[in-house]
PDB file of C-alpha atoms (C1' of nucleotides) in Angstrom:
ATOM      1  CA  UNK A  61       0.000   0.000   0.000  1.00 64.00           C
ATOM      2  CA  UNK A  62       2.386   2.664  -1.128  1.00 74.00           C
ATOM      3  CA  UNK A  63       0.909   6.431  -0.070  1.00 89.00           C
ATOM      4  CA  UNK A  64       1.193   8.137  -3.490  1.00 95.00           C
ATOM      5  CA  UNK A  65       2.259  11.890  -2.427  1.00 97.00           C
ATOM      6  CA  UNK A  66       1.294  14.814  -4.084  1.00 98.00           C
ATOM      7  CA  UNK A  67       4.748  16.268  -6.304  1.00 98.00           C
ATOM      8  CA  UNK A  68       4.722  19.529  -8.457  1.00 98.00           C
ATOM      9  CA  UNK A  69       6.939  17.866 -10.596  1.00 98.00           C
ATOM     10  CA  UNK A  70       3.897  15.117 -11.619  1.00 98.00           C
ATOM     11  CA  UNK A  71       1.623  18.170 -11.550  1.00 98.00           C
ATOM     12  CA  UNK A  72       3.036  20.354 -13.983  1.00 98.00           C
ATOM     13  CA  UNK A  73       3.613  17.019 -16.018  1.00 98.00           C
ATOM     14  CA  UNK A  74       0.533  16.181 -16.408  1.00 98.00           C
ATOM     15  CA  UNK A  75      -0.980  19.779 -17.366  1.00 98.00           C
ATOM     16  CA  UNK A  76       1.327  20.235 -19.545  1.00 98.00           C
ATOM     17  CA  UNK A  77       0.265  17.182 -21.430  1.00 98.00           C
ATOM     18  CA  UNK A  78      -3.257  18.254 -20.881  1.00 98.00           C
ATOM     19  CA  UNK A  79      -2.912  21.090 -23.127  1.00 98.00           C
ATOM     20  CA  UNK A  80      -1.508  19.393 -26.223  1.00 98.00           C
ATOM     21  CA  UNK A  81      -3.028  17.041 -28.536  1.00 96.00           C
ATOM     22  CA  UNK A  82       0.433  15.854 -30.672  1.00 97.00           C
ATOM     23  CA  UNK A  83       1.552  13.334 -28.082  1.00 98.00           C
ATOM     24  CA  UNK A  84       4.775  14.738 -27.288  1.00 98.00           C
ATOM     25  CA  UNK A  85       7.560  11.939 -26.181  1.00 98.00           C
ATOM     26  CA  UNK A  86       9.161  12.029 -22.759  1.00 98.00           C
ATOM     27  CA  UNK A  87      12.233  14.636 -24.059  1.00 98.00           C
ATOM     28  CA  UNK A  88       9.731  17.094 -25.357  1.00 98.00           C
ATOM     29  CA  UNK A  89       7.647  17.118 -22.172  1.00 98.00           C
ATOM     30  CA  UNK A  90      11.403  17.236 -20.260  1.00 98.00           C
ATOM     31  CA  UNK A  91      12.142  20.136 -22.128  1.00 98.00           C
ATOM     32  CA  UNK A  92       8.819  22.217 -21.831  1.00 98.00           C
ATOM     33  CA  UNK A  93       8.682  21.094 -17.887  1.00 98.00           C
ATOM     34  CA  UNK A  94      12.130  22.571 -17.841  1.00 98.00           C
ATOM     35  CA  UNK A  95      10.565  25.958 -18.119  1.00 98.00           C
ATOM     36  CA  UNK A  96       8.732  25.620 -14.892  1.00 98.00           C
ATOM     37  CA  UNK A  97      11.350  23.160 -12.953  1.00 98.00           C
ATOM     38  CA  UNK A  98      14.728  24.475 -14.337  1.00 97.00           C
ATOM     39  CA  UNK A  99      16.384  21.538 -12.369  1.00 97.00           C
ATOM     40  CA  UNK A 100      14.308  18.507 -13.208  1.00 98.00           C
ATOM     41  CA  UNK A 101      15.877  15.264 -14.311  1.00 98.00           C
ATOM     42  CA  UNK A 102      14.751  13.433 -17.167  1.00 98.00           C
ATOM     43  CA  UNK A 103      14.677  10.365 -15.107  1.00 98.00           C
ATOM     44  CA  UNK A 104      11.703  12.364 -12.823  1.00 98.00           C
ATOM     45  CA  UNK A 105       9.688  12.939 -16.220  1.00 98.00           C
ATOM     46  CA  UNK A 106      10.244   9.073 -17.021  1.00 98.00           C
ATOM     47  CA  UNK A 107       9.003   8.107 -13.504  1.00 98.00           C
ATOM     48  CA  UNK A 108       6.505  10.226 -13.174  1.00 98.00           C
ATOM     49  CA  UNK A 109       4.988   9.286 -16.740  1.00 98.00           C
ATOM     50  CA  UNK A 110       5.387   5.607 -15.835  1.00 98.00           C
ATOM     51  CA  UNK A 111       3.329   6.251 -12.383  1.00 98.00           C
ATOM     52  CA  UNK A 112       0.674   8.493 -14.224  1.00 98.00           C
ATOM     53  CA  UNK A 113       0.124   5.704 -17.088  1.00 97.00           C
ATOM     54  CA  UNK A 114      -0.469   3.271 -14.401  1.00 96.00           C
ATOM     55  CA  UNK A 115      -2.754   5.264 -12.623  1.00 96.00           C
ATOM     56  CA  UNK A 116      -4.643   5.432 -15.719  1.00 95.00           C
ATOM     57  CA  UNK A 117      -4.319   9.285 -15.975  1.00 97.00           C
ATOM     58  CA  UNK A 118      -2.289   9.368 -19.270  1.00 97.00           C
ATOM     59  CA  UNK A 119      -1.823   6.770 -22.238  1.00 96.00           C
ATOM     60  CA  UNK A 120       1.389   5.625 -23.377  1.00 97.00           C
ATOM     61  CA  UNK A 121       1.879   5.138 -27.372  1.00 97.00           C
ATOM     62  CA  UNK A 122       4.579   2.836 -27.902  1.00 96.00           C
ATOM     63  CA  UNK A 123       5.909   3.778 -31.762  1.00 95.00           C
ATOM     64  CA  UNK A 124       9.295   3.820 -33.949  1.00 96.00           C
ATOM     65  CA  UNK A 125      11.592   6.084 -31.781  1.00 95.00           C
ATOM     66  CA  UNK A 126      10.526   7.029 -29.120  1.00 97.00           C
ATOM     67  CA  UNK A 127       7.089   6.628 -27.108  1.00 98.00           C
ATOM     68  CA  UNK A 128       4.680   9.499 -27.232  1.00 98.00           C
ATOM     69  CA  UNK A 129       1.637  10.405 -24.855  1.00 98.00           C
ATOM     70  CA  UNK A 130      -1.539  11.589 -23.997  1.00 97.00           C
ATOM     71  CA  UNK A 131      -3.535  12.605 -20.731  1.00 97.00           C
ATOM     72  CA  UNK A 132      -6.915  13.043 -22.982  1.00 95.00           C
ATOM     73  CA  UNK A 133      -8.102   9.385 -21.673  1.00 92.00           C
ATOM     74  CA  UNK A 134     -11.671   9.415 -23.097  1.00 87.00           C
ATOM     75  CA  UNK A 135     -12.209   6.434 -25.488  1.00 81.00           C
ATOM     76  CA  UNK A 136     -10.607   7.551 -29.035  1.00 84.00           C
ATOM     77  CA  UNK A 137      -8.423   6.285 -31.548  1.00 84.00           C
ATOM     78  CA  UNK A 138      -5.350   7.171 -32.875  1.00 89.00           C
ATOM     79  CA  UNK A 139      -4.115   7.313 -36.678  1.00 90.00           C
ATOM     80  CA  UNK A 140      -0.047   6.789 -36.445  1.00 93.00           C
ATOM     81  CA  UNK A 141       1.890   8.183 -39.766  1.00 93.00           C
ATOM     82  CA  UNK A 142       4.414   5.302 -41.002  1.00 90.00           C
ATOM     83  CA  UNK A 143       6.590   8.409 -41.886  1.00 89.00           C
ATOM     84  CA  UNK A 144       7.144  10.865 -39.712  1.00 91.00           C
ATOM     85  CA  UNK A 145       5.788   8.945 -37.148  1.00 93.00           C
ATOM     86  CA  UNK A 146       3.326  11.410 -36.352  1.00 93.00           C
ATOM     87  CA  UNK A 147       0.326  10.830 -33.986  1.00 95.00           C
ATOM     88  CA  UNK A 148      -3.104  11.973 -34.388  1.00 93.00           C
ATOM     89  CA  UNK A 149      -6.528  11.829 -33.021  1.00 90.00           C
ATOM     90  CA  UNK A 150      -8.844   9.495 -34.193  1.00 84.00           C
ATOM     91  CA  UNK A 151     -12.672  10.737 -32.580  1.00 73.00           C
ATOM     92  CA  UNK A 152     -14.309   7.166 -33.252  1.00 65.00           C
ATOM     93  CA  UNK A 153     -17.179   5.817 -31.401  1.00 60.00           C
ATOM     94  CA  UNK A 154     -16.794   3.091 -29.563  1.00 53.00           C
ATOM     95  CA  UNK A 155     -19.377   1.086 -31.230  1.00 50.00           C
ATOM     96  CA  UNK A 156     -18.015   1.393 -34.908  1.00 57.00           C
ATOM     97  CA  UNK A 157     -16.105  -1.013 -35.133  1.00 55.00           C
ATOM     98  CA  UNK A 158     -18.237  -3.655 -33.048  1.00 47.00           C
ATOM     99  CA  UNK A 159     -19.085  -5.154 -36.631  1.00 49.00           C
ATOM    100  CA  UNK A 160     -15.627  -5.259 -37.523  1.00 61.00           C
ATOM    101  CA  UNK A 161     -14.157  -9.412 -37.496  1.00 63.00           C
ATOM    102  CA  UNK A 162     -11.931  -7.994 -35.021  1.00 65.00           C
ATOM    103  CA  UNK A 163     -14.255  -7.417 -32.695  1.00 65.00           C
ATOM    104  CA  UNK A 164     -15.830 -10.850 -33.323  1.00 70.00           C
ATOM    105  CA  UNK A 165     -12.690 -12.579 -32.934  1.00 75.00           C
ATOM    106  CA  UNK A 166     -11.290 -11.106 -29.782  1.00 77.00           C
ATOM    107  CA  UNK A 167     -15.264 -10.050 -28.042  1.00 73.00           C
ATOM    108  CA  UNK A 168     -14.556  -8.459 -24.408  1.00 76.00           C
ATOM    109  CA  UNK A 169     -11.160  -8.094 -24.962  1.00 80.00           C
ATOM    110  CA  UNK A 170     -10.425  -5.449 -26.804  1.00 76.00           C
ATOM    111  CA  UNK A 171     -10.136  -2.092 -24.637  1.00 74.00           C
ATOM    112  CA  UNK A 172     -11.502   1.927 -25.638  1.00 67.00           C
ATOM    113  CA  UNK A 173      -9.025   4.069 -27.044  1.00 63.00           C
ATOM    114  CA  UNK A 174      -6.673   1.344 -28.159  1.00 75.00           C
ATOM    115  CA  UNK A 175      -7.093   0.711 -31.916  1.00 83.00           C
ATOM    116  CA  UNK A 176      -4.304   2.499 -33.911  1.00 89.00           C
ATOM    117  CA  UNK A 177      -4.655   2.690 -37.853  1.00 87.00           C
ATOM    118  CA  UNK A 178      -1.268   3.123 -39.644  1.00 89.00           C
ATOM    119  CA  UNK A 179      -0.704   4.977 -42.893  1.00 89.00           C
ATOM    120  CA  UNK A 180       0.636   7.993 -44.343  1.00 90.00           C
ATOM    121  CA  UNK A 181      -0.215  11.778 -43.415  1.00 90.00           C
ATOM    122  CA  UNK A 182      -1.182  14.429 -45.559  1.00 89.00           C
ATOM    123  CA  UNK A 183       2.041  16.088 -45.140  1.00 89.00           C
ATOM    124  CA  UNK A 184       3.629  13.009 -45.502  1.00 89.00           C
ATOM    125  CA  UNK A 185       1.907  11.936 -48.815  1.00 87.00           C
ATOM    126  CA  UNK A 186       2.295  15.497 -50.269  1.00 87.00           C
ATOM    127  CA  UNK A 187       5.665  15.196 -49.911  1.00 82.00           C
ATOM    128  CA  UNK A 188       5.755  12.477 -52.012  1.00 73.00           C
ATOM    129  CA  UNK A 189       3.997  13.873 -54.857  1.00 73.00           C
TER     130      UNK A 189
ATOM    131  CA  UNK B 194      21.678   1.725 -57.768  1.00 63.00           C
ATOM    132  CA  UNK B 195      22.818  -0.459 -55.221  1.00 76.00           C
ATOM    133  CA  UNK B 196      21.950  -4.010 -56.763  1.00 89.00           C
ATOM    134  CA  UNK B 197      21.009  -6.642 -54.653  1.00 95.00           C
ATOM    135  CA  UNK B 198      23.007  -9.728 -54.285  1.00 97.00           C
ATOM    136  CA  UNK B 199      22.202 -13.281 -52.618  1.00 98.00           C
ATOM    137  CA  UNK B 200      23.255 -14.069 -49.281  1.00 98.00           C
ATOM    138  CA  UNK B 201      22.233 -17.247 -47.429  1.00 98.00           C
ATOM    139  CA  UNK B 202      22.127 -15.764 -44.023  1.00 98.00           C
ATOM    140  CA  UNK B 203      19.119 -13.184 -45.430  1.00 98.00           C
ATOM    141  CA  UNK B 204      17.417 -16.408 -47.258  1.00 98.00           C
ATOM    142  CA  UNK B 205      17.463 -18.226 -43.282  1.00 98.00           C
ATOM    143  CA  UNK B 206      16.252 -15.574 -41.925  1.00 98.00           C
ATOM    144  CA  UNK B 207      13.349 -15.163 -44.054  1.00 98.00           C
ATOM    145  CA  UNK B 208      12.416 -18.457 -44.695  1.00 98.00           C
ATOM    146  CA  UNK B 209      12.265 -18.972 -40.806  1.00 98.00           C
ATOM    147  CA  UNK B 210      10.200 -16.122 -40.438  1.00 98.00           C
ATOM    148  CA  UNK B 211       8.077 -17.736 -42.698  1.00 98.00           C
ATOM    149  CA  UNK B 212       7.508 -20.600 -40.551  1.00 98.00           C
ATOM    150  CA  UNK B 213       6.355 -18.818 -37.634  1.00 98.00           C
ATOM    151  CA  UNK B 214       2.876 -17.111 -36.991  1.00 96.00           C
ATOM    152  CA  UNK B 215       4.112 -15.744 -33.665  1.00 97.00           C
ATOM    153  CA  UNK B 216       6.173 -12.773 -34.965  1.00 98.00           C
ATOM    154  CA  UNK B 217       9.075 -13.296 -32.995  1.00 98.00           C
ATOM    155  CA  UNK B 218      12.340 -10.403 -32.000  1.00 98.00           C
ATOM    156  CA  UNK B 219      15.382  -9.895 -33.795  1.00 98.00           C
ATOM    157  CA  UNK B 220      16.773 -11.966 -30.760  1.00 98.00           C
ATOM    158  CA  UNK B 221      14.269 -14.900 -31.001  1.00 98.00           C
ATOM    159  CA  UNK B 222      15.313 -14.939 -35.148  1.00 98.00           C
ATOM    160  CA  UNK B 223      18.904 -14.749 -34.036  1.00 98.00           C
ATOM    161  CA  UNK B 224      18.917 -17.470 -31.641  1.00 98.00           C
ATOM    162  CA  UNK B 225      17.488 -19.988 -34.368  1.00 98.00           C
ATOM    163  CA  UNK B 226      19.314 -18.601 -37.272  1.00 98.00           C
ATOM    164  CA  UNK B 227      22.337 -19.403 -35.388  1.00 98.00           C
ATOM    165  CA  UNK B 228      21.167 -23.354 -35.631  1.00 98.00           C
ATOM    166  CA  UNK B 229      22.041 -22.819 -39.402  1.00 98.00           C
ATOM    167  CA  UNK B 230      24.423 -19.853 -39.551  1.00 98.00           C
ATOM    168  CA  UNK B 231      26.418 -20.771 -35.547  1.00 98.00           C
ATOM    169  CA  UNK B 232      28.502 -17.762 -36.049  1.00 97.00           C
ATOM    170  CA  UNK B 233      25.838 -15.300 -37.971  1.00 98.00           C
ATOM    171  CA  UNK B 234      25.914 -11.825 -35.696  1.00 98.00           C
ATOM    172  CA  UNK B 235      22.865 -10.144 -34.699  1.00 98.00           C
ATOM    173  CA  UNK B 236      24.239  -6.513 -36.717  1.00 98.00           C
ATOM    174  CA  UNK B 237      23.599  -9.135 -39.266  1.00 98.00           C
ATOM    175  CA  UNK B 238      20.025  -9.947 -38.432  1.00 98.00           C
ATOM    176  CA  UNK B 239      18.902  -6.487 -37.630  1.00 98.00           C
ATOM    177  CA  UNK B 240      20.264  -5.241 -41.371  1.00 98.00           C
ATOM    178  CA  UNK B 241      18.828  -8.331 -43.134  1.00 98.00           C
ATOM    179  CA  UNK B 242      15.583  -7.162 -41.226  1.00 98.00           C
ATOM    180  CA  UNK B 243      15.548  -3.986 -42.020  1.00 98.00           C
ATOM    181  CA  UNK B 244      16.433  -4.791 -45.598  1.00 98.00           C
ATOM    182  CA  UNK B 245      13.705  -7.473 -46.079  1.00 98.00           C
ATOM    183  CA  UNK B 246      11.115  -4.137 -44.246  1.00 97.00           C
ATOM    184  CA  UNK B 247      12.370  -1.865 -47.224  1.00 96.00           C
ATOM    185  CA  UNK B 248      11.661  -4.354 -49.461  1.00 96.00           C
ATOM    186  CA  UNK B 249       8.522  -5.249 -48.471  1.00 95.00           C
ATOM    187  CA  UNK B 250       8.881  -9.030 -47.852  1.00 97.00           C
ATOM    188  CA  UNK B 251       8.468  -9.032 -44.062  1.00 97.00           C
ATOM    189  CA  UNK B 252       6.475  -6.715 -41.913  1.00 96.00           C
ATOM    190  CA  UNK B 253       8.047  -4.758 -38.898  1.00 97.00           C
ATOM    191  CA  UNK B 254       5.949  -4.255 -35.844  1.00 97.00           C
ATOM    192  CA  UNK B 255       6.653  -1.842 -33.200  1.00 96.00           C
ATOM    193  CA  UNK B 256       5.512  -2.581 -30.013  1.00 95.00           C
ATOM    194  CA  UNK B 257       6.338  -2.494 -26.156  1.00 96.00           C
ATOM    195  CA  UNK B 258      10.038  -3.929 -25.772  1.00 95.00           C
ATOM    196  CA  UNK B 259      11.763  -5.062 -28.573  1.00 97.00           C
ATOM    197  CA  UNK B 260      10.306  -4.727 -32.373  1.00 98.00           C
ATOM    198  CA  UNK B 261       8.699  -7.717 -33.625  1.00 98.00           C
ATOM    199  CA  UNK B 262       8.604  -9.360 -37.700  1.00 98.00           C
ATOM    200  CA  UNK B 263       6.485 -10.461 -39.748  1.00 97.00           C
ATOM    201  CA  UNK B 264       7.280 -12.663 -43.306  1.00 97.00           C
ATOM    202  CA  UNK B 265       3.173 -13.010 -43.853  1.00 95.00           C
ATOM    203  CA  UNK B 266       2.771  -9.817 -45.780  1.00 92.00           C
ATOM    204  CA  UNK B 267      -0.662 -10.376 -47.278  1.00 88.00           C
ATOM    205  CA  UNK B 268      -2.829  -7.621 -45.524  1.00 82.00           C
ATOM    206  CA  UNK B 269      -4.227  -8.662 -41.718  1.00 84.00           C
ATOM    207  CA  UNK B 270      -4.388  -6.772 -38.477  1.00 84.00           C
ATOM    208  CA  UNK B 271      -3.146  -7.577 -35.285  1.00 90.00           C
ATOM    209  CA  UNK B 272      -4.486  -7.608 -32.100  1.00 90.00           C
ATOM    210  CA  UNK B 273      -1.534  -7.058 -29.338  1.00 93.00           C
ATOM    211  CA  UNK B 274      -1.807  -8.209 -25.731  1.00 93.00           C
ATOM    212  CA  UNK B 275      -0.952  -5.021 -22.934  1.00 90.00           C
ATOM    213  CA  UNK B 276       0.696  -6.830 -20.565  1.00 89.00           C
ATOM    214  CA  UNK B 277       2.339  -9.812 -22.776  1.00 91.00           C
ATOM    215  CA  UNK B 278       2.706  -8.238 -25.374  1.00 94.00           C
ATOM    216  CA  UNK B 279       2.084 -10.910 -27.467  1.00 94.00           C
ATOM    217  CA  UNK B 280       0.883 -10.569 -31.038  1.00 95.00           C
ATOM    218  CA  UNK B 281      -1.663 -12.469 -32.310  1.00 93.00           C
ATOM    219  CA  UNK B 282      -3.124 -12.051 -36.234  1.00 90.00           C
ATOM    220  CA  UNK B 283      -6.135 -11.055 -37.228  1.00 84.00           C
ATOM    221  CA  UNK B 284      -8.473 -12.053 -40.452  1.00 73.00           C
ATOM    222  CA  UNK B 285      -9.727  -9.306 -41.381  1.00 65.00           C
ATOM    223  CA  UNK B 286     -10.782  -8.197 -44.441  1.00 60.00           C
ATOM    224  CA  UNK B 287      -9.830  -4.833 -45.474  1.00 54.00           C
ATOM    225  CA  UNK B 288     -13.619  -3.635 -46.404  1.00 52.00           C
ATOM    226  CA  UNK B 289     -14.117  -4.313 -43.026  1.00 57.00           C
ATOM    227  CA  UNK B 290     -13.454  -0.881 -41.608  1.00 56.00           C
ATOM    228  CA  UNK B 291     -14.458   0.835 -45.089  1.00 48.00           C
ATOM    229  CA  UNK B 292     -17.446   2.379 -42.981  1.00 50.00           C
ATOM    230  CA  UNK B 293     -15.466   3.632 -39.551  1.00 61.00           C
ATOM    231  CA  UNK B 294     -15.111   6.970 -38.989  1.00 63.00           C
ATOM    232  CA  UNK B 295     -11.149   6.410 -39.205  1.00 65.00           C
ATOM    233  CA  UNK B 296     -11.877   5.365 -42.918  1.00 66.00           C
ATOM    234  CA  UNK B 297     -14.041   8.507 -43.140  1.00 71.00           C
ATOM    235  CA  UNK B 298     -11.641  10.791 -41.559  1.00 76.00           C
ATOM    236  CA  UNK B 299      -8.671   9.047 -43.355  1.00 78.00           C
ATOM    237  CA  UNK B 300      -9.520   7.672 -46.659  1.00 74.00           C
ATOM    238  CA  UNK B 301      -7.387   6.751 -48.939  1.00 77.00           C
ATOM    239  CA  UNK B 302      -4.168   7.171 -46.419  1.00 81.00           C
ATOM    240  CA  UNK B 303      -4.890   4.223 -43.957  1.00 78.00           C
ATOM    241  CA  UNK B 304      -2.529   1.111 -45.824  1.00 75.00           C
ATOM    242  CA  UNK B 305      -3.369  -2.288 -45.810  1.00 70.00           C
ATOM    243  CA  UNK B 306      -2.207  -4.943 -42.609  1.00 65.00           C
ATOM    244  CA  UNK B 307      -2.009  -2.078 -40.395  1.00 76.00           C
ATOM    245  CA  UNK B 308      -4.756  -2.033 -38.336  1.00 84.00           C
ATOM    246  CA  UNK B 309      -3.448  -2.880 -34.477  1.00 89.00           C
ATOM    247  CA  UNK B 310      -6.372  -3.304 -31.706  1.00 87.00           C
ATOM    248  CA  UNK B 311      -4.972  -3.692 -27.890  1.00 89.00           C
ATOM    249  CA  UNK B 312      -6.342  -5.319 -25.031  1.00 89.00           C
ATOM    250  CA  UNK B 313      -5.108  -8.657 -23.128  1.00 90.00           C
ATOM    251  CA  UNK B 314      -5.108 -11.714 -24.470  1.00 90.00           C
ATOM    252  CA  UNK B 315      -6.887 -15.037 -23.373  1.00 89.00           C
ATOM    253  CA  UNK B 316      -3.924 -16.235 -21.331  1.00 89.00           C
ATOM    254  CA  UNK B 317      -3.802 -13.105 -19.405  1.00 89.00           C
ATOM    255  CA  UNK B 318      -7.677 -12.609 -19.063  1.00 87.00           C
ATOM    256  CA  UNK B 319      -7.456 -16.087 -16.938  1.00 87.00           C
ATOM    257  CA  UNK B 320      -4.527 -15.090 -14.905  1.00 81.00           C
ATOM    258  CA  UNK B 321      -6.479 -12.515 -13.916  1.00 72.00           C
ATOM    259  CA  UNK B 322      -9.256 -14.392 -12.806  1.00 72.00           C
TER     260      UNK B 322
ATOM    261  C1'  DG C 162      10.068  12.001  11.751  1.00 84.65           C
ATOM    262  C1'  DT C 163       8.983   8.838   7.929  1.00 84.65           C
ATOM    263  C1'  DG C 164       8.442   7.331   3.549  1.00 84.65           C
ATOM    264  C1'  DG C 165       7.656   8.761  -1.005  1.00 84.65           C
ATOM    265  C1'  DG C 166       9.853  11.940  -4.605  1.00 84.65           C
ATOM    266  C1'  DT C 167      13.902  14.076  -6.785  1.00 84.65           C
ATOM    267  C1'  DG C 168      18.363  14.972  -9.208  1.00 84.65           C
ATOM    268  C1'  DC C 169      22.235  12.895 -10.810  1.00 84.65           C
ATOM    269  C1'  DA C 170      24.797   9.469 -12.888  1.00 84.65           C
ATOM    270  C1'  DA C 171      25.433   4.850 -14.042  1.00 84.65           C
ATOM    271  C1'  DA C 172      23.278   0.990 -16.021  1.00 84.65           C
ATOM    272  C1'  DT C 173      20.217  -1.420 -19.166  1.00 84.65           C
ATOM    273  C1'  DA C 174      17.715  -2.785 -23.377  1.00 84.65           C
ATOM    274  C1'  DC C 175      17.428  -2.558 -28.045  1.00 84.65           C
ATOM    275  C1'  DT C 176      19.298  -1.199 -32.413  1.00 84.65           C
ATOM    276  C1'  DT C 177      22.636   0.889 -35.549  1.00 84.65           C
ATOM    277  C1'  DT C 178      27.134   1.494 -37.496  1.00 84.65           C
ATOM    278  C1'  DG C 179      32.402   1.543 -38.776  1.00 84.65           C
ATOM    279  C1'  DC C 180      35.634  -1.425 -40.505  1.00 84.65           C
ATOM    280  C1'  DA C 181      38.374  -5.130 -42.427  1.00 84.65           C
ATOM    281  C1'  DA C 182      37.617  -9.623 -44.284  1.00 84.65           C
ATOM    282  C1'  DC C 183      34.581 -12.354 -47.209  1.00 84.65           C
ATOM    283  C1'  DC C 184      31.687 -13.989 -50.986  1.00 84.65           C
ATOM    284  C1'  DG C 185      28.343 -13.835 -54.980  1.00 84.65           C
ATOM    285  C1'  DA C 186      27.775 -12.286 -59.776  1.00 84.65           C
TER     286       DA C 186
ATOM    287  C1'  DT D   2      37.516  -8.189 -59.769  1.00 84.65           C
ATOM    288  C1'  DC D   3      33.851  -5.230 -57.768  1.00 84.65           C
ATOM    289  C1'  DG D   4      30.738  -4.124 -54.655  1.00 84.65           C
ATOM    290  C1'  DG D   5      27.358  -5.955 -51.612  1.00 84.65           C
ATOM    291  C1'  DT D   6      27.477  -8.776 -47.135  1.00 84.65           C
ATOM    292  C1'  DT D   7      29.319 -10.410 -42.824  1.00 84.65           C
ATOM    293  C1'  DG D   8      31.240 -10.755 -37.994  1.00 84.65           C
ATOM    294  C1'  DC D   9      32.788  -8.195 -34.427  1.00 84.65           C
ATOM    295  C1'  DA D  10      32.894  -4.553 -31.449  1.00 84.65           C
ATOM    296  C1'  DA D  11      31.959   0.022 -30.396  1.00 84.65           C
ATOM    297  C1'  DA D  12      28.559   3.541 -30.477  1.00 84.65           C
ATOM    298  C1'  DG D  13      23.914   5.301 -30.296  1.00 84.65           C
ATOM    299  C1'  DT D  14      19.116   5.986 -28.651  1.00 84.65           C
ATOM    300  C1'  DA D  15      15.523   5.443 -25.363  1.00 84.65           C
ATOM    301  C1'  DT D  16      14.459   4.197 -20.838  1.00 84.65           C
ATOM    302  C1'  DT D  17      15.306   2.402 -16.151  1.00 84.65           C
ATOM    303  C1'  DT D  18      17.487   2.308 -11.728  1.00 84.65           C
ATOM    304  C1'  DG D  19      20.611   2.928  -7.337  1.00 84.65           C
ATOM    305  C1'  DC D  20      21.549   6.231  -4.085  1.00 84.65           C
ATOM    306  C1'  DA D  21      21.850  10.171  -1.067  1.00 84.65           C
ATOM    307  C1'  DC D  22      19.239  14.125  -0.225  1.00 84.65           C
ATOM    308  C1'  DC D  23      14.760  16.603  -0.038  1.00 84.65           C
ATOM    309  C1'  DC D  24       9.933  17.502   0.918  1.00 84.65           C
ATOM    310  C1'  DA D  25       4.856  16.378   1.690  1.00 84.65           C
ATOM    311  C1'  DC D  26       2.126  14.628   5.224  1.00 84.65           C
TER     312       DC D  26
END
DNA sequence: GTGGGTGCAAATACTTTGCAACCGA
DNA sequence: TCGGTTGCAAAGTATTTGCACCCAC
């Protein structure tokens, strides 16, 4: 039964993250973070992340590089660019894919806000025109 | 132009890929390509890997811990377990989704076998219970 | 005061890369 | 022979962890 204790450091973590929707990774939280905790370790943003996913507070999106994430927790979907690795917002019910085989195949066990579809931005593909 | 040339380690590694449905690591690959190839290095495995990604003949899936592969290229989802992190396929056709909102928001950018749904799998389910 | 939280640095896990020797076309 | 490929080891990137000190309760 381990006390959790109240730290600006997790505080300011996880309002920062509340007011941006292009799941920043750990260094770019670090270095915004900085601004308000000149002295804070990278190793404190890691922790505190780790302890805030497992509270359920924030999501952590596991991608090429380096993981990205995101304290808007309601049920929603992300898009993930094969690229530039970009992540973005996805507002799907919950019920549209219930139809899907997937949802056949694996019923009960699939969990809200955890479907990511993988393909190319519209940056991305411009680019490439 | 850098043309391709043969190599028998890259032919081992694929064709054991091909065996497997459980998309193993570059370690798990490593350990049984060594069976054939005993003094094969894993630099070696990682840049057949990658090689075989470019090309298109195996499938690289980034997930929690280390990357996992793919040699069954024909377009499926996955469905990846939270706290194994196993990988397990999906048959799924790709109309399936045709009438989400993702396919709405993101037509005509979301590829093929790239659809990943998380939850736990069976195994874990019970463990829980 | 006590135990959780922090900063710092070292350690770890996974992957990439430089280089000389090797091998396929 | 020429240039792609390999084994080995060192380096690189992302993340975790041990420890002494600090702070919330």
């Amino acid at each position: 039964m381990t006390a959790l204790k109240y730290s600006r450091q997790r505080e300011s973590i996880k309002s920062f993250l509340l007011s941006r929707y292009d799941h920043p990774t750990a260094d770019t939280i670090y270095m915004n973070v900085r601004k308000e905790f000149p002295n804070i370790s990278l190793g404190t943003v890691y922790r505190n992340l780790a302890l805030l996913t497992d509270m359920g507070k924030i999501i952590k999106i596991t991608t090429e590089g380096a993981d990205r994430f995101d304290a808007h927790v309601e049920p929603h979907s992300h898009f993930i660019c094969r690229e530039c690795h970009a992540v973005l917002d996805i507002h799907m019910k919950n019920e549209d894919f219930i139809n899907t085989e997937a949802q056949k195949e694996f019923s009960g066990q699939i969990e809200g806000h955890t479907v990511r579809y993988f393909g190319l931005c519209k940056d991305c593909l411009s680019k490439k025109a």
